[in-house]
Amino acid sequence: MSSDTINENKIYEPRILSGRRVLLSSYQTITDENVVAFVKSVENQHNINAAEIDYLYQYYKGIQPIIYRDKPVRPEIKNIVIENRANEIVSFKTGYLMGEPVSYVARTDDDKIVKNVEKLNSFVFNEDKSSLDKELADWMHIAGVGYRICLPDKSYVDDSSTAVDESPFELTVLDPRNTAVVRRNDLTHSVLAGLIIVPAVDNAEKITYVYTDDKMYTIVGSQIKKIDKNATGMVPIVEYPANTARIGAFEIVLPLLDAINNVDSNRLDSVEQVVQSLLLFHNVDISNDGYDQMREQGAIKFRDLDATLKAEIKYITADISQTETQVLTDHLYDTILTICGMPNRNGGSSTSDTGSAVIMRDGWSAAEARAKDTELMFKRAEKQTIKLMLTICDAVSRLDLKLSDIDVRFTRRNYENIQGKAQVLTQMLNCESIPPRLAFEQSNMFVDVENAYQQYLEYRDYRESKKQEEVLNGDQTDNRGDSVSDGTSDSKDPSEG
C-alpha cells in the first residue's frame, strides 16, 4: 500500500476503530516447506490492520470524512472546514514523549560497564537514533503500533582507520502498513516471525520478506526466491505497541473530531447563506427582467393589488446562534483533551497559583501520566532492540555488556520544579543519616544518577583538597610572615572537564 497515493473514488466514511489486532499463528516453527502457507494464513489479519492504519494515517494528514460531506439543500453553498486536531494530538504526544533523546545509562558504578555503555551510546548516536525514535513515536501515536528493524552493518570495520560506518548495526523504522510481527498462539505469545511486505507496483509481483530466528526468506508472489541466514539469532523486527489495546492517540475520539469538523463547516455555511439569503416575494408578481432590473438599480416599486392582501418583499433567513455553537465547539474540544490526556488552554490565573497548582489545573499532570504509561510500553520493546544491538556488537566489536547492565532513561521534563528538587537534594545531603547516593536517587533531579553521583564525589574530593591546601598555606604564612604559595595548584577542578 502506497504511503501517499489516495484513491479519489474511495469514500472515507466516519469509522469507529478499536485498536490493532495481535497477529497469532498456530504454527510453532517456520520451515522451508511451510513458510509460504504460513504467510497466507496471516495475510488477512495483516490486511485488516493495514487498512485501518492507512485510514488513521490519511486522517492524520488531513484526509478526513468531512471532505466528502453531502449537502442536498442548497448544494452550491457547501464549505469544508478541517480542524486537524488529530495532527495536533500526535505532534504534542510525540514532542512531549521524545522532546529529548532517549539515553542508555549504566545500572552499576563499574567503570568498565560505564565505559561500554558510553560506547553503545556513541553507536546509537552515529545511527541518529533520536530522530528515528521520533519517527517511531509518530507511528505509535497514529497507528497504535510501530516497528523497528536492527540488522548488522556490513560496511562496519572495528578499526577507526578503515571504518566506513561508525556503528556495527543499522536501525530503520518500518511502515506499519507493510510490517507485521506474528506471535505463537500459546500462553507466552512469543515472537514467531517478522514480515515486511513490499506491495505490487505496476506489473511487479508482491515481495514478502520473512524473518525467523535463524533465516530470512524472500518470497516473490507465492514462490521462495532466496533463503539467507539470519546472523542475529532472533527476529530483527521489534514491535512497539503504544498500549495493550494498540489504540492510536486520537483513535478513541474520532467521532468527536468529525463532529468538530461538521459544526465548523455548518457554521461557515450559515454565514454564507445569510449573505446569500433568498428573497421572498409575497403577493408581488415580478418578471425575470424586472428582477434583474431590481438587482441592478437596488430598488423596486410595487403596490398592493388588493386591499385585503398585503404585498411584501423580504429575505428568508435562518441564522444559527454563533455563541451557542461556540459553546458546543469548546465542549467538544475540551472533551477531546480530557480523553486524550492533553493540557488545556484555559490560561486561568490566580494570585495563589503555584507551579504545581498550574500543572494540576491545566492538565499537565494527566499528560505526564499518559507519557509515563507510554514509556513503560516503549521500554519493554526497547529492551528487545538492545538485545539485538548487543548481539551484533558482541560479534564484531566485542562490547562486553549484558541487558541487565543497561537502563533506558527518558530525559523529558527534567527541569520541572527544579528549585524544589535542588532543595530536596541539598537538605538530604546535609543530613548525616541519609547516604549521599540515596539523596541523588530520590531527588529526581538528574537523568543519569550514577554519572551525577560520581561527579559529585570527584568534586567533593577536589573541594576538600583545596581546603586542606588553604589551611596548610595559612599555617605557613603565620609561621614565616609571608606566603610560600604562588597561587598555582596541580589539582584541577572536575567541573571544568
mmCIF file with all atom_site columns, C-alpha atoms in Angstrom, residues 175-283:
data_model
loop_
_atom_site.group_PDB
_atom_site.id
_atom_site.type_symbol
_atom_site.label_atom_id
_atom_site.label_alt_id
_atom_site.label_comp_id
_atom_site.label_asym_id
_atom_site.label_entity_id
_atom_site.label_seq_id
_atom_site.pdbx_PDB_ins_code
_atom_site.Cartn_x
_atom_site.Cartn_y
_atom_site.Cartn_z
_atom_site.occupancy
_atom_site.B_iso_or_equiv
_atom_site.pdbx_formal_charge
_atom_site.auth_seq_id
_atom_site.auth_comp_id
_atom_site.auth_asym_id
_atom_site.auth_atom_id
_atom_site.pdbx_PDB_model_num
ATOM 1   C CA . ASP A 1 175 ? 5.949   1.463   7.840   1.00 0.00 ? 175 ASP A CA 1
ATOM 2   C CA . PRO A 1 176 ? 3.395   -0.448  9.975   1.00 0.00 ? 176 PRO A CA 1
ATOM 3   C CA . ARG A 1 177 ? 1.116   -0.794  6.949   1.00 0.00 ? 177 ARG A CA 1
ATOM 4   C CA . ASN A 1 178 ? 3.721   -3.043  5.367   1.00 0.00 ? 178 ASN A CA 1
ATOM 5   C CA . THR A 1 179 ? 5.084   -4.714  8.502   1.00 0.00 ? 179 THR A CA 1
ATOM 6   C CA . ALA A 1 180 ? 3.864   -7.353  10.928  1.00 0.00 ? 180 ALA A CA 1
ATOM 7   C CA . VAL A 1 181 ? 5.161   -9.381  13.848  1.00 0.00 ? 181 VAL A CA 1
ATOM 8   C CA . VAL A 1 182 ? 3.473   -12.773 14.218  1.00 0.00 ? 182 VAL A CA 1
ATOM 9   C CA . ARG A 1 183 ? 3.304   -14.491 17.598  1.00 0.00 ? 183 ARG A CA 1
ATOM 10  C CA . ARG A 1 184 ? 2.645   -18.053 18.629  1.00 0.00 ? 184 ARG A CA 1
ATOM 11  C CA . ASN A 1 185 ? -0.908  -18.762 19.701  1.00 0.00 ? 185 ASN A CA 1
ATOM 12  C CA . ASP A 1 186 ? 0.031   -20.121 23.110  1.00 0.00 ? 186 ASP A CA 1
ATOM 13  C CA . LEU A 1 187 ? 0.335   -18.893 26.691  1.00 0.00 ? 187 LEU A CA 1
ATOM 14  C CA . THR A 1 188 ? 3.573   -16.990 26.105  1.00 0.00 ? 188 THR A CA 1
ATOM 15  C CA . HIS A 1 189 ? 2.687   -15.344 22.761  1.00 0.00 ? 189 HIS A CA 1
ATOM 16  C CA . SER A 1 190 ? 6.387   -15.469 21.926  1.00 0.00 ? 190 SER A CA 1
ATOM 17  C CA . VAL A 1 191 ? 7.542   -13.979 18.613  1.00 0.00 ? 191 VAL A CA 1
ATOM 18  C CA . LEU A 1 192 ? 7.412   -16.499 15.764  1.00 0.00 ? 192 LEU A CA 1
ATOM 19  C CA . ALA A 1 193 ? 8.360   -14.372 12.755  1.00 0.00 ? 193 ALA A CA 1
ATOM 20  C CA . GLY A 1 194 ? 8.537   -10.860 11.347  1.00 0.00 ? 194 GLY A CA 1
ATOM 21  C CA . LEU A 1 195 ? 7.155   -9.857  7.954   1.00 0.00 ? 195 LEU A CA 1
ATOM 22  C CA . ILE A 1 196 ? 7.964   -6.979  5.621   1.00 0.00 ? 196 ILE A CA 1
ATOM 23  C CA . ILE A 1 197 ? 5.588   -6.787  2.660   1.00 0.00 ? 197 ILE A CA 1
ATOM 24  C CA . VAL A 1 198 ? 6.535   -4.788  -0.423  1.00 0.00 ? 198 VAL A CA 1
ATOM 25  C CA . PRO A 1 199 ? 3.262   -4.186  -2.323  1.00 0.00 ? 199 PRO A CA 1
ATOM 26  C CA . ALA A 1 200 ? 2.973   -4.946  -6.003  1.00 0.00 ? 200 ALA A CA 1
ATOM 27  C CA . VAL A 1 201 ? 3.598   -1.857  -8.164  1.00 0.00 ? 201 VAL A CA 1
ATOM 28  C CA . ASP A 1 202 ? 2.789   -1.689  -11.878 1.00 0.00 ? 202 ASP A CA 1
ATOM 29  C CA . ASN A 1 203 ? 3.499   -5.162  -13.250 1.00 0.00 ? 203 ASN A CA 1
ATOM 30  C CA . ALA A 1 204 ? 5.836   -6.275  -10.457 1.00 0.00 ? 204 ALA A CA 1
ATOM 31  C CA . GLU A 1 205 ? 4.779   -9.006  -8.056  1.00 0.00 ? 205 GLU A CA 1
ATOM 32  C CA . LYS A 1 206 ? 4.403   -8.573  -4.324  1.00 0.00 ? 206 LYS A CA 1
ATOM 33  C CA . ILE A 1 207 ? 7.579   -9.329  -2.351  1.00 0.00 ? 207 ILE A CA 1
ATOM 34  C CA . THR A 1 208 ? 7.432   -10.637 1.206   1.00 0.00 ? 208 THR A CA 1
ATOM 35  C CA . TYR A 1 209 ? 10.455  -10.857 3.486   1.00 0.00 ? 209 TYR A CA 1
ATOM 36  C CA . VAL A 1 210 ? 10.008  -13.327 6.336   1.00 0.00 ? 210 VAL A CA 1
ATOM 37  C CA . TYR A 1 211 ? 12.450  -13.186 9.263   1.00 0.00 ? 211 TYR A CA 1
ATOM 38  C CA . THR A 1 212 ? 12.714  -16.090 11.701  1.00 0.00 ? 212 THR A CA 1
ATOM 39  C CA . ASP A 1 213 ? 15.279  -16.699 14.428  1.00 0.00 ? 213 ASP A CA 1
ATOM 40  C CA . ASP A 1 214 ? 17.717  -18.318 12.016  1.00 0.00 ? 214 ASP A CA 1
ATOM 41  C CA . LYS A 1 215 ? 16.632  -17.498 8.445   1.00 0.00 ? 215 LYS A CA 1
ATOM 42  C CA . MET A 1 216 ? 15.378  -14.757 6.143   1.00 0.00 ? 216 MET A CA 1
ATOM 43  C CA . TYR A 1 217 ? 13.078  -15.805 3.290   1.00 0.00 ? 217 TYR A CA 1
ATOM 44  C CA . THR A 1 218 ? 12.448  -13.719 0.176   1.00 0.00 ? 218 THR A CA 1
ATOM 45  C CA . ILE A 1 219 ? 9.087   -14.697 -1.321  1.00 0.00 ? 219 ILE A CA 1
ATOM 46  C CA . VAL A 1 220 ? 8.028   -13.271 -4.691  1.00 0.00 ? 220 VAL A CA 1
ATOM 47  C CA . GLY A 1 221 ? 4.352   -13.881 -5.293  1.00 0.00 ? 221 GLY A CA 1
ATOM 48  C CA . SER A 1 222 ? 3.957   -17.393 -3.891  1.00 0.00 ? 222 SER A CA 1
ATOM 49  C CA . GLN A 1 223 ? 7.442   -18.675 -4.638  1.00 0.00 ? 223 GLN A CA 1
ATOM 50  C CA . ILE A 1 224 ? 10.526  -18.736 -2.434  1.00 0.00 ? 224 ILE A CA 1
ATOM 51  C CA . LYS A 1 225 ? 13.245  -16.953 -4.391  1.00 0.00 ? 225 LYS A CA 1
ATOM 52  C CA . LYS A 1 226 ? 16.000  -16.742 -1.790  1.00 0.00 ? 226 LYS A CA 1
ATOM 53  C CA . ILE A 1 227 ? 16.911  -18.074 1.662   1.00 0.00 ? 227 ILE A CA 1
ATOM 54  C CA . ASP A 1 228 ? 19.552  -16.269 3.726   1.00 0.00 ? 228 ASP A CA 1
ATOM 55  C CA . LYS A 1 229 ? 20.948  -16.856 7.171   1.00 0.00 ? 229 LYS A CA 1
ATOM 56  C CA . ASN A 1 230 ? 19.808  -14.566 9.968   1.00 0.00 ? 230 ASN A CA 1
ATOM 57  C CA . ALA A 1 231 ? 23.042  -13.713 11.778  1.00 0.00 ? 231 ALA A CA 1
ATOM 58  C CA . THR A 1 232 ? 21.319  -12.089 14.779  1.00 0.00 ? 232 THR A CA 1
ATOM 59  C CA . GLY A 1 233 ? 19.842  -15.363 16.042  1.00 0.00 ? 233 GLY A CA 1
ATOM 60  C CA . MET A 1 234 ? 16.492  -13.688 16.722  1.00 0.00 ? 234 MET A CA 1
ATOM 61  C CA . VAL A 1 235 ? 13.741  -11.936 14.778  1.00 0.00 ? 235 VAL A CA 1
ATOM 62  C CA . PRO A 1 236 ? 15.272  -8.499  13.998  1.00 0.00 ? 236 PRO A CA 1
ATOM 63  C CA . ILE A 1 237 ? 11.894  -6.727  13.713  1.00 0.00 ? 237 ILE A CA 1
ATOM 64  C CA . VAL A 1 238 ? 10.760  -5.257  17.031  1.00 0.00 ? 238 VAL A CA 1
ATOM 65  C CA . GLU A 1 239 ? 7.137   -4.312  17.682  1.00 0.00 ? 239 GLU A CA 1
ATOM 66  C CA . TYR A 1 240 ? 6.429   -1.154  19.721  1.00 0.00 ? 240 TYR A CA 1
ATOM 67  C CA . PRO A 1 241 ? 2.769   -1.086  20.844  1.00 0.00 ? 241 PRO A CA 1
ATOM 68  C CA . ALA A 1 242 ? 1.550   2.239   22.225  1.00 0.00 ? 242 ALA A CA 1
ATOM 69  C CA . ASN A 1 243 ? -0.636  0.433   24.763  1.00 0.00 ? 243 ASN A CA 1
ATOM 70  C CA . THR A 1 244 ? -2.030  -3.032  25.387  1.00 0.00 ? 244 THR A CA 1
ATOM 71  C CA . ALA A 1 245 ? -5.020  -2.392  23.088  1.00 0.00 ? 245 ALA A CA 1
ATOM 72  C CA . ARG A 1 246 ? -2.772  -0.866  20.380  1.00 0.00 ? 246 ARG A CA 1
ATOM 73  C CA . ILE A 1 247 ? -5.004  2.175   20.060  1.00 0.00 ? 247 ILE A CA 1
ATOM 74  C CA . GLY A 1 248 ? -3.711  5.350   18.417  1.00 0.00 ? 248 GLY A CA 1
ATOM 75  C CA . ALA A 1 249 ? -3.628  8.638   20.313  1.00 0.00 ? 249 ALA A CA 1
ATOM 76  C CA . PHE A 1 250 ? -6.634  10.185  18.502  1.00 0.00 ? 250 PHE A CA 1
ATOM 77  C CA . GLU A 1 251 ? -8.403  6.971   17.524  1.00 0.00 ? 251 GLU A CA 1
ATOM 78  C CA . ILE A 1 252 ? -10.722 6.962   20.546  1.00 0.00 ? 252 ILE A CA 1
ATOM 79  C CA . VAL A 1 253 ? -12.010 10.467  19.778  1.00 0.00 ? 253 VAL A CA 1
ATOM 80  C CA . LEU A 1 254 ? -12.633 10.099  16.043  1.00 0.00 ? 254 LEU A CA 1
ATOM 81  C CA . PRO A 1 255 ? -16.408 10.768  16.392  1.00 0.00 ? 255 PRO A CA 1
ATOM 82  C CA . LEU A 1 256 ? -15.683 13.976  18.323  1.00 0.00 ? 256 LEU A CA 1
ATOM 83  C CA . LEU A 1 257 ? -13.117 15.113  15.754  1.00 0.00 ? 257 LEU A CA 1
ATOM 84  C CA . ASP A 1 258 ? -15.644 14.506  12.975  1.00 0.00 ? 258 ASP A CA 1
ATOM 85  C CA . ALA A 1 259 ? -18.269 16.443  14.961  1.00 0.00 ? 259 ALA A CA 1
ATOM 86  C CA . ILE A 1 260 ? -15.988 19.488  15.262  1.00 0.00 ? 260 ILE A CA 1
ATOM 87  C CA . ASN A 1 261 ? -15.378 19.472  11.514  1.00 0.00 ? 261 ASN A CA 1
ATOM 88  C CA . ASN A 1 262 ? -19.123 19.182  10.890  1.00 0.00 ? 262 ASN A CA 1
ATOM 89  C CA . VAL A 1 263 ? -20.007 22.020  13.256  1.00 0.00 ? 263 VAL A CA 1
ATOM 90  C CA . ASP A 1 264 ? -17.372 24.351  11.818  1.00 0.00 ? 264 ASP A CA 1
ATOM 91  C CA . SER A 1 265 ? -18.433 23.610  8.244   1.00 0.00 ? 265 SER A CA 1
ATOM 92  C CA . ASN A 1 266 ? -22.086 24.242  9.055   1.00 0.00 ? 266 ASN A CA 1
ATOM 93  C CA . ARG A 1 267 ? -21.212 27.486  10.837  1.00 0.00 ? 267 ARG A CA 1
ATOM 94  C CA . LEU A 1 268 ? -19.495 28.814  7.753   1.00 0.00 ? 268 LEU A CA 1
ATOM 95  C CA . ASP A 1 269 ? -22.415 27.628  5.611   1.00 0.00 ? 269 ASP A CA 1
ATOM 96  C CA . SER A 1 270 ? -24.764 29.565  7.892   1.00 0.00 ? 270 SER A CA 1
ATOM 97  C CA . VAL A 1 271 ? -22.800 32.780  7.475   1.00 0.00 ? 271 VAL A CA 1
ATOM 98  C CA . GLU A 1 272 ? -22.658 32.404  3.722   1.00 0.00 ? 272 GLU A CA 1
ATOM 99  C CA . GLN A 1 273 ? -26.346 31.526  3.467   1.00 0.00 ? 273 GLN A CA 1
ATOM 100 C CA . VAL A 1 274 ? -27.262 34.695  5.354   1.00 0.00 ? 274 VAL A CA 1
ATOM 101 C CA . VAL A 1 275 ? -25.205 36.746  2.920   1.00 0.00 ? 275 VAL A CA 1
ATOM 102 C CA . GLN A 1 276 ? -26.810 34.906  0.014   1.00 0.00 ? 276 GLN A CA 1
ATOM 103 C CA . SER A 1 277 ? -30.312 34.796  1.502   1.00 0.00 ? 277 SER A CA 1
ATOM 104 C CA . LEU A 1 278 ? -33.255 34.087  -0.780  1.00 0.00 ? 278 LEU A CA 1
ATOM 105 C CA . LEU A 1 279 ? -35.794 36.833  -1.494  1.00 0.00 ? 279 LEU A CA 1
ATOM 106 C CA . LEU A 1 280 ? -39.464 36.181  -0.714  1.00 0.00 ? 280 LEU A CA 1
ATOM 107 C CA . PHE A 1 281 ? -41.992 37.996  -2.987  1.00 0.00 ? 281 PHE A CA 1
ATOM 108 C CA . HIS A 1 282 ? -45.268 37.808  -1.068  1.00 0.00 ? 282 HIS A CA 1
ATOM 109 C CA . ASN A 1 283 ? -48.279 38.828  -3.211  1.00 0.00 ? 283 ASN A CA 1
#
